[in-house]
Amino acid sequence: MLAVIQARFTSKRLPGKALRLLGEKNLLERTINRLKQSEKISAIMVATSSEKTDDPIAEHAQEIGTEIYRGDLEDVGNRLSNAAKSMGSDSFVRISGDSPFIDWRLVDQAIDLHNISEADLVSNIFPRTYPKGQSVEIIKTASLAKLCKSERTNEEKEHVTPYFYKNYNKFCIINFTSGHNHPKSNHCIDDQIDFETAQKLVMDLSDDYLSWQELEILFSTHRKKLEG
């Protein structure tokens, strides 16, 4: 299964965050390294835009030996669809580049569900019971390509899957849950506060490959310190 990491350098809330260092590795490299632990991912590709501003991401991906695809900046759905097609993949795992703590075990779980269902979309955010930053979506390439031919809002172009969820009766969507309730927890890097929290957490990590449950305990501890 192909994993496609979407990333861009011109993040609105935290510009350049994809290449910001968390400890000794940047966000993008940490995300890639976590996904490399999967037993079911056969290839990893970074999908960024063809804009000059995203040259640093493309160059870094090439430096660390990761496949790269460059496409439309605003229409991320179209970019990801074409990225998957370029690899000849019928389906792909969609991961955000600001998820340096993504648990590959969740990815493997989603792939297993996809393999026995052939759903248009396998998700763990419909509804969300996992923390942000642990989001996993497996999208059938043909379904996304068809969707991209539909009339979509700018938000649906940028965030890719809202169209699926808003029109859930038109697609086969399978969602898996955590058995817990962590929709307000956050393991992703969206702004400067998230980055500073993650930086402190990385300093305390004895193992880069903790599960999402173990990470949630650490994140919860750091949030309480900041609030206190």
PDB file of C-alpha atoms in Angstrom, residues 3-191:
ATOM      1  CA  ALA A   3       1.335   6.157   1.776  1.00  0.00           C
ATOM      2  CA  VAL A   4       1.070   9.749   0.537  1.00  0.00           C
ATOM      3  CA  ILE A   5       2.142  12.513   2.891  1.00  0.00           C
ATOM      4  CA  GLN A   6       0.741  15.896   1.945  1.00  0.00           C
ATOM      5  CA  ALA A   7       2.940  18.820   2.912  1.00  0.00           C
ATOM      6  CA  ARG A   8       3.515  22.427   2.001  1.00  0.00           C
ATOM      7  CA  PHE A   9       6.001  25.024   3.195  1.00  0.00           C
ATOM      8  CA  THR A  10       3.602  27.974   3.334  1.00  0.00           C
ATOM      9  CA  SER A  11       1.487  26.824   6.262  1.00  0.00           C
ATOM     10  CA  LYS A  12      -0.812  29.647   7.342  1.00  0.00           C
ATOM     11  CA  ARG A  13      -0.430  29.220  11.108  1.00  0.00           C
ATOM     12  CA  LEU A  14       3.169  28.005  11.223  1.00  0.00           C
ATOM     13  CA  PRO A  15       5.135  28.741   8.030  1.00  0.00           C
ATOM     14  CA  GLY A  16       7.902  26.284   7.238  1.00  0.00           C
ATOM     15  CA  LYS A  17       6.701  23.830   9.883  1.00  0.00           C
ATOM     16  CA  ALA A  18       7.271  20.756   7.696  1.00  0.00           C
ATOM     17  CA  LEU A  19      11.024  21.257   7.974  1.00  0.00           C
ATOM     18  CA  ARG A  20      11.153  22.579  11.534  1.00  0.00           C
ATOM     19  CA  LEU A  21      13.362  20.525  13.799  1.00  0.00           C
ATOM     20  CA  LEU A  22      11.831  18.533  16.625  1.00  0.00           C
ATOM     21  CA  GLY A  23      14.924  17.388  18.424  1.00  0.00           C
ATOM     22  CA  GLU A  24      17.353  16.135  15.770  1.00  0.00           C
ATOM     23  CA  LYS A  25      14.758  15.476  13.025  1.00  0.00           C
ATOM     24  CA  ASN A  26      12.247  17.722  11.302  1.00  0.00           C
ATOM     25  CA  LEU A  27       8.488  17.128  11.266  1.00  0.00           C
ATOM     26  CA  LEU A  28       8.409  15.627   7.793  1.00  0.00           C
ATOM     27  CA  GLU A  29      11.256  13.209   8.456  1.00  0.00           C
ATOM     28  CA  ARG A  30       9.692  12.114  11.752  1.00  0.00           C
ATOM     29  CA  THR A  31       6.403  11.434   9.975  1.00  0.00           C
ATOM     30  CA  ILE A  32       8.195   9.394   7.311  1.00  0.00           C
ATOM     31  CA  ASN A  33      10.194   7.430   9.888  1.00  0.00           C
ATOM     32  CA  ARG A  34       7.067   6.520  11.838  1.00  0.00           C
ATOM     33  CA  LEU A  35       5.375   5.249   8.668  1.00  0.00           C
ATOM     34  CA  LYS A  36       8.446   3.204   7.772  1.00  0.00           C
ATOM     35  CA  GLN A  37       7.708   1.012  10.794  1.00  0.00           C
ATOM     36  CA  SER A  38       4.554  -0.263   9.088  1.00  0.00           C
ATOM     37  CA  GLU A  39       4.594  -3.832   7.806  1.00  0.00           C
ATOM     38  CA  LYS A  40       1.925  -3.067   5.219  1.00  0.00           C
ATOM     39  CA  ILE A  41       3.178   0.128   3.559  1.00  0.00           C
ATOM     40  CA  SER A  42       5.215  -0.676   0.462  1.00  0.00           C
ATOM     41  CA  ALA A  43       6.078   2.873  -0.616  1.00  0.00           C
ATOM     42  CA  ILE A  44       6.016   6.397   0.812  1.00  0.00           C
ATOM     43  CA  MET A  45       5.577   9.516  -1.293  1.00  0.00           C
ATOM     44  CA  VAL A  46       5.573  13.194  -0.343  1.00  0.00           C
ATOM     45  CA  ALA A  47       3.014  15.207  -2.325  1.00  0.00           C
ATOM     46  CA  THR A  48       3.702  18.923  -2.322  1.00  0.00           C
ATOM     47  CA  SER A  49       2.889  21.750  -4.691  1.00  0.00           C
ATOM     48  CA  SER A  50       4.701  22.778  -7.845  1.00  0.00           C
ATOM     49  CA  GLU A  51       5.121  26.290  -6.432  1.00  0.00           C
ATOM     50  CA  LYS A  52       8.677  27.537  -5.918  1.00  0.00           C
ATOM     51  CA  THR A  53       7.915  28.052  -2.229  1.00  0.00           C
ATOM     52  CA  ASP A  54       7.723  24.268  -1.861  1.00  0.00           C
ATOM     53  CA  ASP A  55      11.137  23.629  -3.424  1.00  0.00           C
ATOM     54  CA  PRO A  56      12.699  23.072   0.046  1.00  0.00           C
ATOM     55  CA  ILE A  57      10.234  20.247   0.780  1.00  0.00           C
ATOM     56  CA  ALA A  58      10.870  18.579  -2.578  1.00  0.00           C
ATOM     57  CA  GLU A  59      14.631  18.910  -2.173  1.00  0.00           C
ATOM     58  CA  HIS A  60      14.576  17.497   1.348  1.00  0.00           C
ATOM     59  CA  ALA A  61      12.408  14.544   0.331  1.00  0.00           C
ATOM     60  CA  GLN A  62      14.870  13.721  -2.426  1.00  0.00           C
ATOM     61  CA  GLU A  63      17.815  14.066  -0.052  1.00  0.00           C
ATOM     62  CA  ILE A  64      16.380  11.453   2.307  1.00  0.00           C
ATOM     63  CA  GLY A  65      15.416   9.121  -0.535  1.00  0.00           C
ATOM     64  CA  THR A  66      11.643   9.607  -0.491  1.00  0.00           C
ATOM     65  CA  GLU A  67       9.483   9.666  -3.629  1.00  0.00           C
ATOM     66  CA  ILE A  68       8.138  13.107  -4.472  1.00  0.00           C
ATOM     67  CA  TYR A  69       5.155  14.333  -6.468  1.00  0.00           C
ATOM     68  CA  ARG A  70       4.443  17.994  -7.192  1.00  0.00           C
ATOM     69  CA  GLY A  71       1.062  19.312  -8.254  1.00  0.00           C
ATOM     70  CA  ASP A  72      -1.656  21.882  -7.629  1.00  0.00           C
ATOM     71  CA  LEU A  73      -1.213  24.028  -4.499  1.00  0.00           C
ATOM     72  CA  GLU A  74      -4.890  24.688  -3.798  1.00  0.00           C
ATOM     73  CA  ASP A  75      -6.552  21.532  -5.171  1.00  0.00           C
ATOM     74  CA  VAL A  76      -4.976  19.001  -2.847  1.00  0.00           C
ATOM     75  CA  GLY A  77      -7.467  16.306  -3.833  1.00  0.00           C
ATOM     76  CA  ASN A  78      -6.346  16.508  -7.436  1.00  0.00           C
ATOM     77  CA  ARG A  79      -2.706  16.546  -6.324  1.00  0.00           C
ATOM     78  CA  LEU A  80      -3.103  13.392  -4.245  1.00  0.00           C
ATOM     79  CA  SER A  81      -5.103  11.617  -6.934  1.00  0.00           C
ATOM     80  CA  ASN A  82      -2.399  12.283  -9.506  1.00  0.00           C
ATOM     81  CA  ALA A  83       0.318  11.305  -7.033  1.00  0.00           C
ATOM     82  CA  ALA A  84      -1.318   7.903  -6.516  1.00  0.00           C
ATOM     83  CA  LYS A  85      -1.801   7.458 -10.267  1.00  0.00           C
ATOM     84  CA  SER A  86       1.882   8.228 -10.864  1.00  0.00           C
ATOM     85  CA  MET A  87       2.724   5.236  -8.665  1.00  0.00           C
ATOM     86  CA  GLY A  88       0.072   3.004 -10.227  1.00  0.00           C
ATOM     87  CA  SER A  89      -1.708   2.650  -6.876  1.00  0.00           C
ATOM     88  CA  ASP A  90      -5.377   1.693  -6.765  1.00  0.00           C
ATOM     89  CA  SER A  91      -5.609   3.067  -3.203  1.00  0.00           C
ATOM     90  CA  PHE A  92      -3.397   5.035  -0.858  1.00  0.00           C
ATOM     91  CA  VAL A  93      -3.030   6.073   2.765  1.00  0.00           C
ATOM     92  CA  ARG A  94      -3.413   9.810   3.232  1.00  0.00           C
ATOM     93  CA  ILE A  95      -1.296  11.298   6.006  1.00  0.00           C
ATOM     94  CA  SER A  96      -0.722  14.949   6.900  1.00  0.00           C
ATOM     95  CA  GLY A  97       2.884  16.119   7.063  1.00  0.00           C
ATOM     96  CA  ASP A  98       2.251  17.724  10.450  1.00  0.00           C
ATOM     97  CA  SER A  99       1.757  14.326  12.131  1.00  0.00           C
ATOM     98  CA  PRO A 100       5.242  13.449  13.434  1.00  0.00           C
ATOM     99  CA  PHE A 101       3.765  11.123  16.082  1.00  0.00           C
ATOM    100  CA  ILE A 102       1.475   9.129  13.771  1.00  0.00           C
ATOM    101  CA  ASP A 103       1.050   5.571  15.029  1.00  0.00           C
ATOM    102  CA  TRP A 104       1.767   3.185  12.152  1.00  0.00           C
ATOM    103  CA  ARG A 105      -0.221   0.496  13.966  1.00  0.00           C
ATOM    104  CA  LEU A 106      -3.369   2.487  13.179  1.00  0.00           C
ATOM    105  CA  VAL A 107      -2.290   2.629   9.545  1.00  0.00           C
ATOM    106  CA  ASP A 108      -1.869  -1.155   9.462  1.00  0.00           C
ATOM    107  CA  GLN A 109      -5.299  -1.566  11.049  1.00  0.00           C
ATOM    108  CA  ALA A 110      -6.841   0.663   8.399  1.00  0.00           C
ATOM    109  CA  ILE A 111      -5.091  -1.231   5.597  1.00  0.00           C
ATOM    110  CA  ASP A 112      -6.479  -4.523   6.911  1.00  0.00           C
ATOM    111  CA  LEU A 113      -9.984  -3.046   6.862  1.00  0.00           C
ATOM    112  CA  HIS A 114      -9.484  -1.734   3.350  1.00  0.00           C
ATOM    113  CA  ASN A 115      -8.237  -5.082   2.078  1.00  0.00           C
ATOM    114  CA  ILE A 116     -11.340  -6.932   3.242  1.00  0.00           C
ATOM    115  CA  SER A 117     -13.838  -4.239   2.261  1.00  0.00           C
ATOM    116  CA  GLU A 118     -12.546  -2.368  -0.802  1.00  0.00           C
ATOM    117  CA  ALA A 119     -14.354   0.686   0.577  1.00  0.00           C
ATOM    118  CA  ASP A 120     -14.089   4.072  -1.133  1.00  0.00           C
ATOM    119  CA  LEU A 121     -12.742   5.427   2.144  1.00  0.00           C
ATOM    120  CA  VAL A 122     -11.505   3.838   5.357  1.00  0.00           C
ATOM    121  CA  SER A 123     -11.259   6.405   8.124  1.00  0.00           C
ATOM    122  CA  ASN A 124     -10.819   6.889  11.845  1.00  0.00           C
ATOM    123  CA  ILE A 125     -12.288  10.415  11.970  1.00  0.00           C
ATOM    124  CA  PHE A 126     -15.947   9.775  11.053  1.00  0.00           C
ATOM    125  CA  PRO A 127     -16.572  10.307  13.921  1.00  0.00           C
ATOM    126  CA  ARG A 128     -13.230  11.194  15.473  1.00  0.00           C
ATOM    127  CA  THR A 129     -12.312   9.237  18.608  1.00  0.00           C
ATOM    128  CA  TYR A 130      -8.525   9.426  18.181  1.00  0.00           C
ATOM    129  CA  PRO A 131      -6.423  12.532  18.863  1.00  0.00           C
ATOM    130  CA  LYS A 132      -5.702  14.909  15.995  1.00  0.00           C
ATOM    131  CA  GLY A 133      -2.375  13.898  14.536  1.00  0.00           C
ATOM    132  CA  GLN A 134      -3.450  10.239  14.629  1.00  0.00           C
ATOM    133  CA  SER A 135      -5.782  10.634  11.652  1.00  0.00           C
ATOM    134  CA  VAL A 136      -5.674   7.865   9.053  1.00  0.00           C
ATOM    135  CA  GLU A 137      -7.599   7.765   5.785  1.00  0.00           C
ATOM    136  CA  ILE A 138      -7.279   5.191   3.013  1.00  0.00           C
ATOM    137  CA  ILE A 139      -8.768   6.463  -0.223  1.00  0.00           C
ATOM    138  CA  LYS A 140      -9.564   4.523  -3.367  1.00  0.00           C
ATOM    139  CA  THR A 141      -7.764   6.393  -6.161  1.00  0.00           C
ATOM    140  CA  ALA A 142     -10.570   6.023  -8.718  1.00  0.00           C
ATOM    141  CA  SER A 143     -13.131   7.326  -6.209  1.00  0.00           C
ATOM    142  CA  LEU A 144     -11.015  10.403  -5.489  1.00  0.00           C
ATOM    143  CA  ALA A 145     -10.401  11.021  -9.189  1.00  0.00           C
ATOM    144  CA  LYS A 146     -14.155  10.892  -9.812  1.00  0.00           C
ATOM    145  CA  LEU A 147     -14.789  13.193  -6.855  1.00  0.00           C
ATOM    146  CA  CYS A 148     -12.279  15.720  -8.221  1.00  0.00           C
ATOM    147  CA  LYS A 149     -14.403  16.076 -11.346  1.00  0.00           C
ATOM    148  CA  SER A 150     -17.326  17.225  -9.199  1.00  0.00           C
ATOM    149  CA  GLU A 151     -17.980  20.823  -8.288  1.00  0.00           C
ATOM    150  CA  ARG A 152     -16.281  21.368  -4.938  1.00  0.00           C
ATOM    151  CA  THR A 153     -15.821  24.268  -2.561  1.00  0.00           C
ATOM    152  CA  ASN A 154     -12.353  25.674  -1.920  1.00  0.00           C
ATOM    153  CA  GLU A 155     -12.421  23.942   1.482  1.00  0.00           C
ATOM    154  CA  GLU A 156     -13.246  20.602  -0.136  1.00  0.00           C
ATOM    155  CA  LYS A 157     -10.377  21.065  -2.583  1.00  0.00           C
ATOM    156  CA  GLU A 158      -7.917  21.902   0.173  1.00  0.00           C
ATOM    157  CA  HIS A 159      -8.940  19.299   2.763  1.00  0.00           C
ATOM    158  CA  VAL A 160      -9.753  16.491   0.297  1.00  0.00           C
ATOM    159  CA  THR A 161     -12.133  14.267   2.273  1.00  0.00           C
ATOM    160  CA  PRO A 162     -14.937  16.580   3.562  1.00  0.00           C
ATOM    161  CA  TYR A 163     -16.760  15.916   0.276  1.00  0.00           C
ATOM    162  CA  PHE A 164     -16.814  12.192   1.102  1.00  0.00           C
ATOM    163  CA  TYR A 165     -18.211  12.827   4.573  1.00  0.00           C
ATOM    164  CA  LYS A 166     -20.812  15.358   3.458  1.00  0.00           C
ATOM    165  CA  ASN A 167     -21.998  12.940   0.777  1.00  0.00           C
ATOM    166  CA  TYR A 168     -21.527   9.754   2.795  1.00  0.00           C
ATOM    167  CA  ASN A 169     -24.650   8.175   1.277  1.00  0.00           C
ATOM    168  CA  LYS A 170     -22.927   8.156  -2.133  1.00  0.00           C
ATOM    169  CA  PHE A 171     -19.813   6.312  -0.968  1.00  0.00           C
ATOM    170  CA  CYS A 172     -18.810   3.218   0.947  1.00  0.00           C
ATOM    171  CA  ILE A 173     -17.138   4.597   4.076  1.00  0.00           C
ATOM    172  CA  ILE A 174     -15.841   2.420   6.890  1.00  0.00           C
ATOM    173  CA  ASN A 175     -14.813   4.043  10.147  1.00  0.00           C
ATOM    174  CA  PHE A 176     -12.928   2.460  13.030  1.00  0.00           C
ATOM    175  CA  THR A 177     -12.839   3.846  16.557  1.00  0.00           C
ATOM    176  CA  SER A 178     -10.389   3.856  19.450  1.00  0.00           C
ATOM    177  CA  GLY A 179     -12.793   2.564  22.073  1.00  0.00           C
ATOM    178  CA  HIS A 180     -12.059   5.812  23.922  1.00  0.00           C
ATOM    179  CA  ASN A 181     -12.985   9.464  23.435  1.00  0.00           C
ATOM    180  CA  HIS A 182     -10.079  11.735  22.515  1.00  0.00           C
ATOM    181  CA  PRO A 183     -11.451  14.074  19.805  1.00  0.00           C
ATOM    182  CA  LYS A 184     -10.150  17.157  21.614  1.00  0.00           C
ATOM    183  CA  SER A 185      -6.644  15.781  22.149  1.00  0.00           C
ATOM    184  CA  ASN A 186      -3.949  16.979  19.794  1.00  0.00           C
ATOM    185  CA  HIS A 187      -0.784  15.192  18.627  1.00  0.00           C
ATOM    186  CA  CYS A 188      -0.336  17.235  15.434  1.00  0.00           C
ATOM    187  CA  ILE A 189       1.632  20.455  14.907  1.00  0.00           C
ATOM    188  CA  ASP A 190      -0.743  23.193  13.837  1.00  0.00           C
ATOM    189  CA  ASP A 191       0.686  26.304  15.482  1.00  0.00           C
TER     190      ASP A 191
END
